[in-house]
């Protein structure tokens, strides 16, 4: 197709030519220009690091000099306001960036190449996510941070989040009934608690499961009985009486509802399908549609580049606000010290040992050079705690710094920011087992397998927004029979804001290294596309030349006869 022209070409030659020209110039002015360009290319990273350091200093200073500040939610909201503006600016561009990038990226690829890229991407995402979960389980089972905590805790049974419902929600969100509504809402199973004063007949079968005998409650889930005619302290599953009169029951009804939040999974699937269809339209209409989407994508990137320069300021106030809101930094970090260390060690091993080894094995390149090129994106992820908000910078670093083929980045990064959550998967595995240890629950081998599977699935369903992993962790807790209550999550909530930033950085790093791996695996297909584009351009030039000669009255046969 004509619209494939130059889409897969990077600006690598231009950058190399500029560097050669600059290095070949021996004048002091030229050398100064080279140094200025290098400083300018790293200026954003320097400002971002200064912003993070200033945020830490500001937050700790306010805690020391104005202790009453943290008790006033209005003051804290004022402090975080500049940072919230940064998140709003970046989130404003997420939907158009994902949509236009995926459509133009998929339209630029032949269907066979797109299929191979998708296969490589999904395989990489699933393998690395599962490896992260296994690493987390190994570390938490070895270190046992929950047994080293100062205080043990006994939680209460809370609302059960059924893993099956979470899986069905994931499928529903992949196929939204309204693509416009997917920009505003996502589908989620909602549980409604209801306390009733009623009398029911209950039977206990040989498996120990309780069933409601009355027809009224057949479709409802019985969670808790408060007052019964049993005088002894037995759980319901231990009561062997054929009939039990219950005066106060708590019943949970479930329903499918639309909740606020972008359904990014549905938008991604729709964008991929639309891009593939446009790529198969070998006519002027397909060419026009591609150029429209590609042009809109360029416009969004330019808007984001303007917003990005506000990032150091926004990150400074976000970090300061989080520090001010903490109740007691010393006590919380001391109590959760082993837990924090376990998560950080796991993230460091996975992000800077496991993933680089995989990258080096497939690409035969130095992975740490790519990590250095990704510095701006990684520190932005550390500051914003959102892989989706970091996506514009991730694309910029990969294409302009690492010189990764834009045909690969425009497909991998939007998809990866949605479903590739290595850091989140590791965190959920460590956190759930830590809570089990803290609550005194002994997990068997089957429950460890359950943690590995549900943590992998929950990480895929986690949105790329701050503290999304804390929400999806409810699925893992419920799957292994732990209470999913506010009191239980409160044990780790105090430091989640910090760990959230660390795991987001690993999520972005995993996306970036995966993009380099997929580019290497798809080298043959990309080279074939480049050759096809060169051939088409040559044929177009030959056709143009022949038309020019025909318009001028030139006749090749008559010219040969005259000779």
Coordinates of C-alpha atoms in Angstrom, one line a residue:
X1 CA 0.0 0.0 0.0
X2 CA 1.1 3.5 -0.7
X3 CA 0.4 4.6 2.9
X4 CA 3.2 2.3 4.0
X5 CA 5.8 4.7 2.6
X6 CA 8.3 6.0 5.1
X7 CA 6.1 4.9 8.0
X8 CA 8.6 2.2 9.1
X9 CA 11.6 4.4 8.6
X10 CA 13.2 5.9 11.7
X11 CA 15.3 9.1 11.8
X12 CA 18.4 7.1 12.6
X13 CA 20.3 8.2 9.5
X14 CA 19.5 11.8 10.2
X15 CA 20.7 11.6 13.7
X16 CA 23.9 9.9 12.6
X17 CA 24.5 12.5 9.9
X18 CA 24.1 15.3 12.4
X19 CA 26.5 13.6 14.8
X20 CA 29.0 13.1 12.1
X21 CA 28.8 16.7 10.9
X22 CA 29.2 17.9 14.4
X23 CA 32.1 15.6 15.2
X24 CA 33.8 16.6 11.9
X25 CA 33.7 20.2 12.8
X26 CA 36.8 21.2 14.7
X27 CA 35.8 24.8 15.6
X28 CA 35.2 25.8 19.2
X29 CA 31.7 26.9 18.2
X30 CA 30.8 23.5 16.8
X31 CA 32.1 21.7 19.9
X32 CA 30.1 24.0 22.1
X33 CA 27.1 23.3 20.0
X34 CA 27.6 19.5 20.5
X35 CA 27.9 19.9 24.3
X36 CA 24.8 22.1 24.4
X37 CA 22.8 19.5 22.5
X38 CA 23.9 16.8 24.9
X39 CA 23.1 18.9 27.9
X40 CA 19.7 19.9 26.4
X41 CA 18.9 16.2 25.7
X42 CA 19.4 15.4 29.4
X43 CA 17.9 18.6 30.8
X44 CA 14.5 17.1 31.4
X45 CA 16.0 14.2 33.4
X46 CA 18.0 16.6 35.5
X47 CA 15.0 18.7 36.2
X48 CA 12.9 15.6 37.0
X49 CA 15.5 14.4 39.6
X50 CA 15.6 17.8 41.1
X51 CA 11.8 17.8 41.3
X52 CA 11.7 14.4 43.1
X53 CA 14.4 15.5 45.6
X54 CA 12.7 18.9 46.2
X55 CA 9.4 17.0 46.8
X56 CA 11.0 14.8 49.4
X57 CA 12.5 17.8 51.1
X58 CA 9.3 19.8 51.0
X59 CA 7.2 17.0 52.4
X60 CA 9.6 16.2 55.3
X61 CA 10.0 19.9 56.0
X62 CA 6.3 20.5 56.3
X63 CA 6.0 17.4 58.6
X64 CA 8.6 18.8 60.9
X65 CA 7.7 22.4 61.0
X66 CA 3.9 22.3 60.5
X67 CA 2.6 19.0 62.1
X68 CA -0.9 20.3 62.0
X69 CA -0.7 20.5 58.2
X70 CA -1.2 16.7 57.7
X71 CA -4.4 16.7 59.8
X72 CA -6.1 19.2 57.5
X73 CA -7.3 17.5 54.4
X74 CA -7.9 20.9 52.7
X75 CA -4.3 22.0 53.1
X76 CA -3.1 18.6 51.8
X77 CA -5.4 18.9 48.8
X78 CA -4.0 22.4 48.1
X79 CA -0.4 21.0 48.3
X80 CA -1.2 18.2 45.8
X81 CA -3.1 20.4 43.4
X82 CA -0.2 21.2 41.0
X83 CA 0.6 17.5 40.9
X84 CA -3.0 16.5 40.2
X85 CA -2.9 19.0 37.3
X86 CA 0.0 17.0 35.8
X87 CA -2.0 13.7 36.1
X88 CA -5.0 15.4 34.5
X89 CA -3.0 16.7 31.6
X90 CA -1.4 13.4 30.9
X91 CA -4.6 11.4 31.3
X92 CA -6.3 13.8 28.9
X93 CA -4.0 12.5 26.1
X94 CA -4.1 8.8 27.0
X95 CA -7.2 7.8 25.0
X96 CA -6.4 9.7 21.8
X97 CA -2.8 8.5 22.0
X98 CA -3.7 4.9 22.5
X99 CA -6.4 5.0 19.8
X100 CA -4.4 6.9 17.1
X101 CA -1.1 5.0 17.8
X102 CA -2.7 1.6 17.6
X103 CA -4.8 2.3 14.5
X104 CA -1.9 3.9 12.5
X105 CA 0.6 1.3 13.8
X106 CA -1.6 -1.7 12.9
X107 CA -2.6 -0.1 9.5
X108 CA 1.1 0.2 8.6
X109 CA 1.7 -3.5 9.1
X110 CA 0.7 -6.3 6.7
X111 CA -1.7 -8.7 8.4
X112 CA 0.9 -11.5 8.7
X113 CA 3.4 -9.1 10.3
X114 CA 0.8 -7.7 12.7
X115 CA -0.2 -11.3 13.7
X116 CA 3.4 -12.2 14.4
X117 CA 4.0 -9.0 16.4
X118 CA 0.9 -9.7 18.4
X119 CA 2.0 -13.3 19.1
X120 CA 5.5 -12.3 20.2
X121 CA 4.1 -9.6 22.4
X122 CA 1.5 -11.8 24.2
X123 CA 4.1 -14.6 24.7
X124 CA 6.6 -12.2 26.2
X125 CA 4.0 -10.5 28.4
X126 CA 2.7 -13.8 29.8
X127 CA 6.1 -15.4 30.4
X128 CA 7.7 -12.4 32.1
X129 CA 4.6 -11.8 34.2
X130 CA 4.5 -15.4 35.4
X131 CA 8.2 -15.3 36.1
X132 CA 7.7 -12.1 38.2
X133 CA 5.0 -13.9 40.2
X134 CA 7.2 -17.0 40.8
X135 CA 10.1 -14.7 41.9
X136 CA 7.8 -12.9 44.4
X137 CA 6.5 -16.1 45.8
X138 CA 10.0 -17.5 46.2
X139 CA 11.2 -14.4 48.0
X140 CA 8.3 -14.0 50.4
X141 CA 8.2 -17.7 51.2
X142 CA 12.0 -17.6 52.0
X143 CA 12.2 -14.3 53.9
X144 CA 8.9 -14.7 55.6
X145 CA 8.4 -10.9 56.3
X146 CA 5.0 -11.4 57.8
X147 CA 6.4 -13.5 60.7
X148 CA 9.0 -10.8 61.4
X149 CA 6.4 -8.0 61.9
X150 CA 6.1 -6.3 65.3
X151 CA 2.4 -7.0 65.7
X152 CA 0.3 -9.8 64.4
X153 CA -3.2 -9.1 63.3
X154 CA -6.5 -11.0 63.2
X155 CA -8.8 -9.6 60.5
X156 CA -12.5 -10.0 59.9
X157 CA -14.3 -11.7 57.1
X158 CA -15.2 -9.0 54.5
X159 CA -16.8 -8.8 51.1
X160 CA -15.8 -11.7 48.9
X161 CA -14.6 -10.8 45.4
X162 CA -15.2 -13.9 43.3
X163 CA -12.3 -14.7 40.9
X164 CA -14.8 -15.9 38.3
X165 CA -16.6 -12.6 38.4
X166 CA -13.3 -10.8 37.9
X167 CA -12.5 -13.0 34.9
X168 CA -15.9 -12.3 33.4
X169 CA -15.5 -8.6 33.9
X170 CA -12.2 -8.8 32.0
X171 CA -14.0 -10.4 29.0
X172 CA -16.9 -8.0 29.2
X173 CA -14.5 -5.0 29.1
X174 CA -12.7 -6.5 26.1
X175 CA -16.0 -6.3 24.2
X176 CA -17.8 -3.0 25.3
X177 CA -21.3 -2.6 24.2
X178 CA -20.7 1.1 23.6
X179 CA -17.2 2.2 22.4
X180 CA -17.9 5.9 23.2
X181 CA -19.0 4.8 26.7
X182 CA -15.8 2.8 27.1
X183 CA -14.0 6.2 27.3
X184 CA -15.9 7.0 30.5
X185 CA -17.0 3.7 32.1
X186 CA -15.9 0.1 32.6
X187 CA -18.0 -2.9 33.5
X188 CA -17.5 -4.3 37.0
X189 CA -19.4 -6.8 39.2
X190 CA -20.7 -5.0 42.2
X191 CA -21.6 -6.7 45.5
X192 CA -24.4 -5.3 47.6
X193 CA -24.7 -6.3 51.3
X194 CA -28.0 -6.8 52.8
X195 CA -28.8 -7.7 56.5
X196 CA -32.1 -9.6 57.0
X197 CA -34.0 -10.9 59.9
X198 CA -35.3 -14.2 58.6
X199 CA -35.6 -17.9 59.4
X200 CA -34.0 -20.4 56.9
X201 CA -33.4 -24.1 56.8
X202 CA -29.8 -25.0 56.2
X203 CA -28.2 -28.4 55.4
X204 CA -24.6 -29.3 55.6
X205 CA -23.5 -31.9 53.0
X206 CA -20.4 -34.2 53.2
X207 CA -18.2 -31.6 51.5
X208 CA -18.8 -29.1 54.3
X209 CA -20.5 -26.5 52.1
X210 CA -23.6 -24.8 53.3
X211 CA -26.7 -24.3 51.2
X212 CA -29.8 -22.2 51.7
X213 CA -32.8 -24.5 51.5
X214 CA -35.4 -21.8 51.0
X215 CA -36.1 -20.8 47.4
X216 CA -35.9 -17.1 48.2
X217 CA -32.2 -17.2 48.8
X218 CA -31.1 -19.8 46.2
X219 CA -29.3 -17.2 44.0
X220 CA -27.8 -15.3 46.9
X221 CA -24.6 -15.8 48.7
X222 CA -24.7 -16.2 52.5
X223 CA -21.6 -14.7 54.1
X224 CA -22.2 -14.3 57.9
X225 CA -24.6 -15.2 60.6
X226 CA -24.7 -13.0 63.7
X227 CA -27.3 -14.5 66.0
X228 CA -28.3 -18.1 65.9
X229 CA -29.8 -20.6 68.2
X230 CA -26.4 -22.3 68.7
X231 CA -25.1 -21.4 72.1
X232 CA -21.6 -22.8 71.5
X233 CA -18.9 -20.9 69.6
X234 CA -19.0 -23.0 66.3
X235 CA -18.6 -21.8 62.8
X236 CA -21.4 -22.6 60.5
X237 CA -19.5 -25.3 58.7
X238 CA -19.0 -27.1 62.0
X239 CA -22.7 -27.2 62.9
X240 CA -24.0 -30.7 62.2
X241 CA -27.6 -30.0 63.1
X242 CA -29.9 -30.8 60.2
X243 CA -31.7 -27.6 60.7
X244 CA -30.5 -24.2 62.0
X245 CA -32.8 -21.3 62.7
X246 CA -31.0 -18.0 61.9
X247 CA -32.4 -14.7 63.0
X248 CA -29.8 -12.4 61.5
X249 CA -28.1 -13.1 58.2
X250 CA -25.9 -11.0 55.9
X251 CA -26.6 -11.7 52.3
X252 CA -24.5 -10.4 49.3
X253 CA -26.3 -9.9 46.0
X254 CA -24.1 -9.3 42.9
X255 CA -24.9 -7.4 39.8
X256 CA -23.0 -6.1 36.7
X257 CA -22.7 -2.4 36.7
X258 CA -20.9 0.4 34.9
X259 CA -18.4 2.2 37.1
X260 CA -16.4 5.4 36.4
X261 CA -13.1 4.8 34.7
X262 CA -11.7 4.3 31.2
X263 CA -12.2 0.9 29.7
X264 CA -8.7 0.8 28.1
X265 CA -9.0 -2.9 27.2
X266 CA -12.0 -2.3 25.0
X267 CA -10.4 0.7 23.4
X268 CA -7.2 -1.3 22.7
X269 CA -9.1 -4.2 21.1
X270 CA -11.3 -1.9 19.0
X271 CA -8.2 0.1 17.8
X272 CA -6.4 -3.0 16.8
X273 CA -9.3 -4.3 14.8
X274 CA -9.9 -0.9 13.1
X275 CA -6.2 -0.6 12.2
X276 CA -6.0 -4.1 10.7
X277 CA -9.1 -3.4 8.6
X278 CA -7.6 -0.1 7.3
X279 CA -4.4 -1.9 6.5
X280 CA -6.2 -4.4 4.3
X281 CA -8.0 -1.6 2.3
X282 CA -5.7 -1.5 -0.7
X283 CA -7.3 1.6 -2.2
X284 CA -7.4 5.4 -1.9
X285 CA -9.8 5.2 1.0
X286 CA -7.5 3.1 3.1
X287 CA -4.6 5.4 2.2
X288 CA -6.6 8.5 3.2
X289 CA -7.7 6.9 6.5
X290 CA -4.2 5.9 7.4
X291 CA -2.8 9.4 6.7
X292 CA -5.6 11.0 8.8
X293 CA -4.9 8.7 11.9
X294 CA -1.1 9.1 11.5
X295 CA -1.4 12.8 11.3
X296 CA -3.6 13.0 14.4
X297 CA -1.1 10.8 16.2
X298 CA 1.6 13.3 15.4
X299 CA -0.5 16.1 16.7
X300 CA -1.1 14.3 20.0
X301 CA 2.6 13.6 20.4
X302 CA 3.4 17.3 19.9
X303 CA 0.8 18.3 22.5
X304 CA 2.2 15.8 25.0
X305 CA 5.8 17.1 24.4
X306 CA 4.5 20.5 25.6
X307 CA 2.8 19.0 28.7
X308 CA 5.9 16.9 29.6
X309 CA 7.9 19.9 30.6
X310 CA 5.5 20.5 33.5
X311 CA 6.3 17.0 34.9
X312 CA 9.2 18.0 37.3
X313 CA 6.9 20.6 39.0
X314 CA 3.9 18.2 39.2
X315 CA 6.1 15.3 40.5
X316 CA 7.5 17.5 43.2
X317 CA 4.1 18.3 44.7
X318 CA 2.8 14.8 44.3
X319 CA 5.7 13.4 46.3
X320 CA 5.4 16.1 48.9
X321 CA 1.7 15.5 49.4
X322 CA 2.2 11.8 49.8
X323 CA 4.8 12.3 52.5
X324 CA 2.7 14.8 54.4
X325 CA -0.3 12.4 54.5
X326 CA 1.7 9.6 56.1
X327 CA 0.8 9.2 59.8
X328 CA 4.2 8.3 61.2
X329 CA 6.9 7.6 58.7
X330 CA 9.3 6.0 61.2
X331 CA 6.9 3.6 62.8
X332 CA 5.3 2.6 59.5
X333 CA 8.6 1.9 57.8
X334 CA 9.9 0.0 60.9
X335 CA 6.8 -2.2 61.2
X336 CA 6.7 -2.9 57.4
X337 CA 10.5 -2.9 56.9
X338 CA 10.9 -6.6 56.0
X339 CA 7.8 -6.4 53.7
X340 CA 9.2 -3.3 51.9
X341 CA 12.6 -4.9 51.6
X342 CA 11.1 -8.1 50.1
X343 CA 9.1 -6.2 47.5
X344 CA 12.0 -3.9 46.5
X345 CA 14.5 -6.9 46.3
X346 CA 12.0 -8.7 44.1
X347 CA 11.5 -5.7 41.8
X348 CA 15.2 -5.1 41.5
X349 CA 16.0 -8.7 40.6
X350 CA 13.2 -8.9 38.1
X351 CA 13.8 -5.5 36.5
X352 CA 17.6 -5.3 36.5
X353 CA 18.6 -9.0 36.4
X354 CA 15.9 -11.2 34.9
X355 CA 14.6 -8.9 32.2
X356 CA 18.0 -7.7 31.0
X357 CA 19.2 -11.3 30.7
X358 CA 16.2 -12.2 28.6
X359 CA 16.9 -9.1 26.5
X360 CA 20.6 -9.9 26.0
X361 CA 19.8 -13.5 25.1
X362 CA 17.4 -12.5 22.3
X363 CA 19.0 -9.3 21.0
X364 CA 22.7 -9.8 21.7
X365 CA 22.8 -6.2 22.8
X366 CA 23.7 -4.5 26.1
X367 CA 20.4 -4.1 28.0
X368 CA 21.7 -1.4 30.2
X369 CA 22.3 0.9 27.3
X370 CA 18.5 0.7 26.6
X371 CA 17.8 1.3 30.3
X372 CA 19.9 4.4 30.2
X373 CA 18.0 5.6 27.2
X374 CA 14.8 5.1 29.1
X375 CA 15.9 7.2 32.1
X376 CA 13.3 10.0 31.6
X377 CA 10.4 7.6 31.3
X378 CA 11.5 5.5 34.3
X379 CA 11.8 8.5 36.6
X380 CA 8.5 9.9 35.3
X381 CA 6.9 6.5 36.2
X382 CA 8.5 6.8 39.6
X383 CA 7.0 10.2 40.1
X384 CA 3.5 9.7 38.7
X385 CA 2.9 6.0 39.6
X386 CA 1.0 5.6 36.3
X387 CA 2.3 3.6 33.3
X388 CA -0.5 5.0 31.2
X389 CA 0.5 8.6 32.0
X390 CA 4.1 7.7 31.3
X391 CA 3.3 6.2 27.9
X392 CA 4.1 9.4 25.9
X393 CA 7.6 9.6 27.4
X394 CA 8.1 5.9 26.9
X395 CA 7.4 6.2 23.2
X396 CA 9.6 9.3 23.0
X397 CA 12.6 7.6 24.7
X398 CA 12.3 4.4 22.6
X399 CA 12.0 6.1 19.3
X400 CA 14.3 9.1 19.7
X401 CA 16.9 7.8 22.2
X402 CA 17.0 4.1 21.6
X403 CA 16.1 4.3 17.9
X404 CA 13.6 1.4 18.1
X405 CA 11.4 1.0 15.0
X406 CA 8.3 3.1 15.4
X407 CA 6.2 0.4 13.8
X408 CA 7.0 -1.8 16.8
X409 CA 6.8 0.8 19.5
X410 CA 3.4 2.1 18.4
X411 CA 2.0 -1.4 18.8
X412 CA 3.9 -2.7 21.8
X413 CA 3.7 0.3 24.2
X414 CA -0.1 1.0 24.2
X415 CA -0.8 -2.7 24.6
X416 CA 2.0 -3.2 27.2
X417 CA 0.9 -0.2 29.3
X418 CA -2.5 -2.0 29.5
X419 CA -1.8 -5.6 30.1
X420 CA 2.0 -6.0 30.9
X421 CA 2.3 -5.4 34.6
X422 CA 5.3 -7.4 35.8
X423 CA 5.9 -5.2 38.9
X424 CA 2.3 -5.3 39.8
X425 CA 2.1 -9.1 39.6
X426 CA 5.2 -9.5 41.8
X427 CA 3.8 -7.1 44.3
X428 CA 0.4 -8.8 44.5
X429 CA 2.1 -12.2 45.1
X430 CA 4.3 -10.8 47.8
X431 CA 1.6 -8.8 49.5
X432 CA -1.0 -11.5 49.6
X433 CA 1.4 -14.1 51.1
X434 CA 2.7 -11.5 53.5
X435 CA -0.8 -10.8 54.8
X436 CA -1.4 -14.5 55.1
X437 CA 1.7 -14.8 57.3
X438 CA 0.7 -11.7 59.3
X439 CA -2.8 -13.1 59.9
X440 CA -1.5 -16.5 60.9
X441 CA -2.9 -18.4 57.9
X442 CA -0.8 -21.3 56.7
X443 CA -0.9 -21.7 52.9
X444 CA -0.5 -25.1 51.3
X445 CA 1.0 -25.9 47.9
X446 CA -2.3 -25.6 46.2
X447 CA -2.9 -22.2 47.5
X448 CA 0.6 -21.1 46.3
X449 CA -0.4 -22.3 42.8
X450 CA -3.6 -20.3 43.2
X451 CA -1.6 -17.2 44.1
X452 CA 0.6 -17.6 41.0
X453 CA -2.4 -18.0 38.7
X454 CA -4.6 -15.3 40.1
X455 CA -1.8 -12.8 40.5
X456 CA -0.9 -13.2 36.9
X457 CA -4.6 -12.8 35.8
X458 CA -5.2 -9.9 38.2
X459 CA -2.1 -8.0 37.0
X460 CA -3.3 -8.3 33.4
X461 CA -6.6 -6.8 34.4
X462 CA -5.0 -3.9 36.4
X463 CA -5.4 -0.5 34.9
X464 CA -2.3 1.6 34.4
X465 CA -3.3 4.1 37.0
X466 CA -2.0 4.8 40.5
X467 CA -2.7 2.1 43.1
X468 CA -4.6 -0.1 40.7
X469 CA -2.7 -3.1 42.0
X470 CA -4.1 -2.6 45.4
X471 CA -7.6 -2.9 44.0
X472 CA -7.0 -6.0 42.0
X473 CA -5.2 -7.7 44.9
X474 CA -8.6 -8.3 46.4
X475 CA -9.0 -11.0 43.8
X476 CA -5.9 -12.8 45.0
X477 CA -6.8 -12.4 48.7
X478 CA -10.3 -13.9 48.1
X479 CA -8.9 -16.7 46.0
X480 CA -6.8 -18.0 48.9
X481 CA -9.5 -17.4 51.6
X482 CA -8.1 -14.3 53.2
X483 CA -10.4 -11.5 54.4
X484 CA -10.6 -8.7 51.9
X485 CA -11.4 -5.9 54.4
X486 CA -10.2 -2.4 54.8
X487 CA -8.6 -3.4 58.0
X488 CA -6.5 -6.1 56.2
X489 CA -5.4 -3.8 53.4
X490 CA -4.7 -1.1 56.0
X491 CA -1.7 -3.2 57.1
X492 CA 0.1 -2.4 53.8
X493 CA -1.7 0.7 52.7
X494 CA 0.6 3.0 54.6
X495 CA 3.6 2.3 52.2
X496 CA 1.7 1.4 49.1
X497 CA 2.1 4.8 47.6
X498 CA 5.9 4.3 47.6
X499 CA 5.8 0.7 46.4
X500 CA 3.3 1.7 43.7
X501 CA 5.9 4.0 42.2
X502 CA 8.6 1.4 42.2
X503 CA 6.5 -1.3 40.6
X504 CA 5.2 1.1 38.0
X505 CA 8.8 1.8 37.0
X506 CA 9.4 -1.9 36.6
X507 CA 6.2 -2.1 34.5
X508 CA 7.5 0.6 32.1
X509 CA 11.0 -1.1 32.0
X510 CA 9.4 -4.4 31.1
X511 CA 7.4 -2.8 28.3
X512 CA 10.6 -1.1 26.9
X513 CA 12.8 -4.2 27.0
X514 CA 10.0 -6.3 25.5
X515 CA 9.7 -3.8 22.6
X516 CA 13.4 -4.3 21.9
X517 CA 13.0 -8.1 22.0
X518 CA 10.0 -8.1 19.6
X519 CA 11.8 -5.7 17.2
X520 CA 14.7 -8.3 17.0
X521 CA 12.4 -11.2 16.6
X522 CA 10.5 -9.4 13.8
X523 CA 13.6 -8.2 12.0
X524 CA 12.9 -10.4 9.0
X525 CA 9.4 -9.2 8.5
X526 CA 10.3 -5.5 9.0
X527 CA 13.2 -5.9 6.4
X528 CA 10.8 -7.4 3.9
X529 CA 8.4 -4.4 4.5
X530 CA 11.3 -2.0 3.9
X531 CA 12.3 -3.8 0.6
X532 CA 8.7 -3.8 -0.5
X533 CA 8.4 -0.1 0.2
X534 CA 11.7 0.6 -1.7
X535 CA 10.4 -1.4 -4.7
X536 CA 7.1 0.4 -4.7
X537 CA 8.9 3.8 -4.7
X538 CA 11.1 2.6 -7.5
X539 CA 8.1 1.5 -9.6
X540 CA 6.3 4.8 -8.8
X541 CA 9.3 6.7 -10.1
X542 CA 9.6 4.6 -13.2
X543 CA 5.9 5.1 -13.9
X544 CA 6.2 8.8 -13.5
X545 CA 9.2 8.9 -15.9
X546 CA 7.4 6.9 -18.5
X547 CA 4.4 9.2 -18.3
X548 CA 6.7 12.2 -18.6
X549 CA 8.3 10.8 -21.8
X550 CA 4.9 10.0 -23.3
X551 CA 3.6 13.5 -22.6
X552 CA 6.7 15.0 -24.4
X553 CA 6.1 12.8 -27.5
X554 CA 9.1 10.6 -27.0
X555 CA 8.9 7.2 -28.7
X556 CA 11.5 4.6 -27.7
X557 CA 10.9 2.3 -30.7
X558 CA 11.2 5.1 -33.3
X559 CA 14.4 6.3 -31.5
X560 CA 15.9 2.9 -31.9
X561 CA 15.0 2.8 -35.6
X562 CA 16.7 6.1 -36.2
X563 CA 19.8 4.9 -34.6

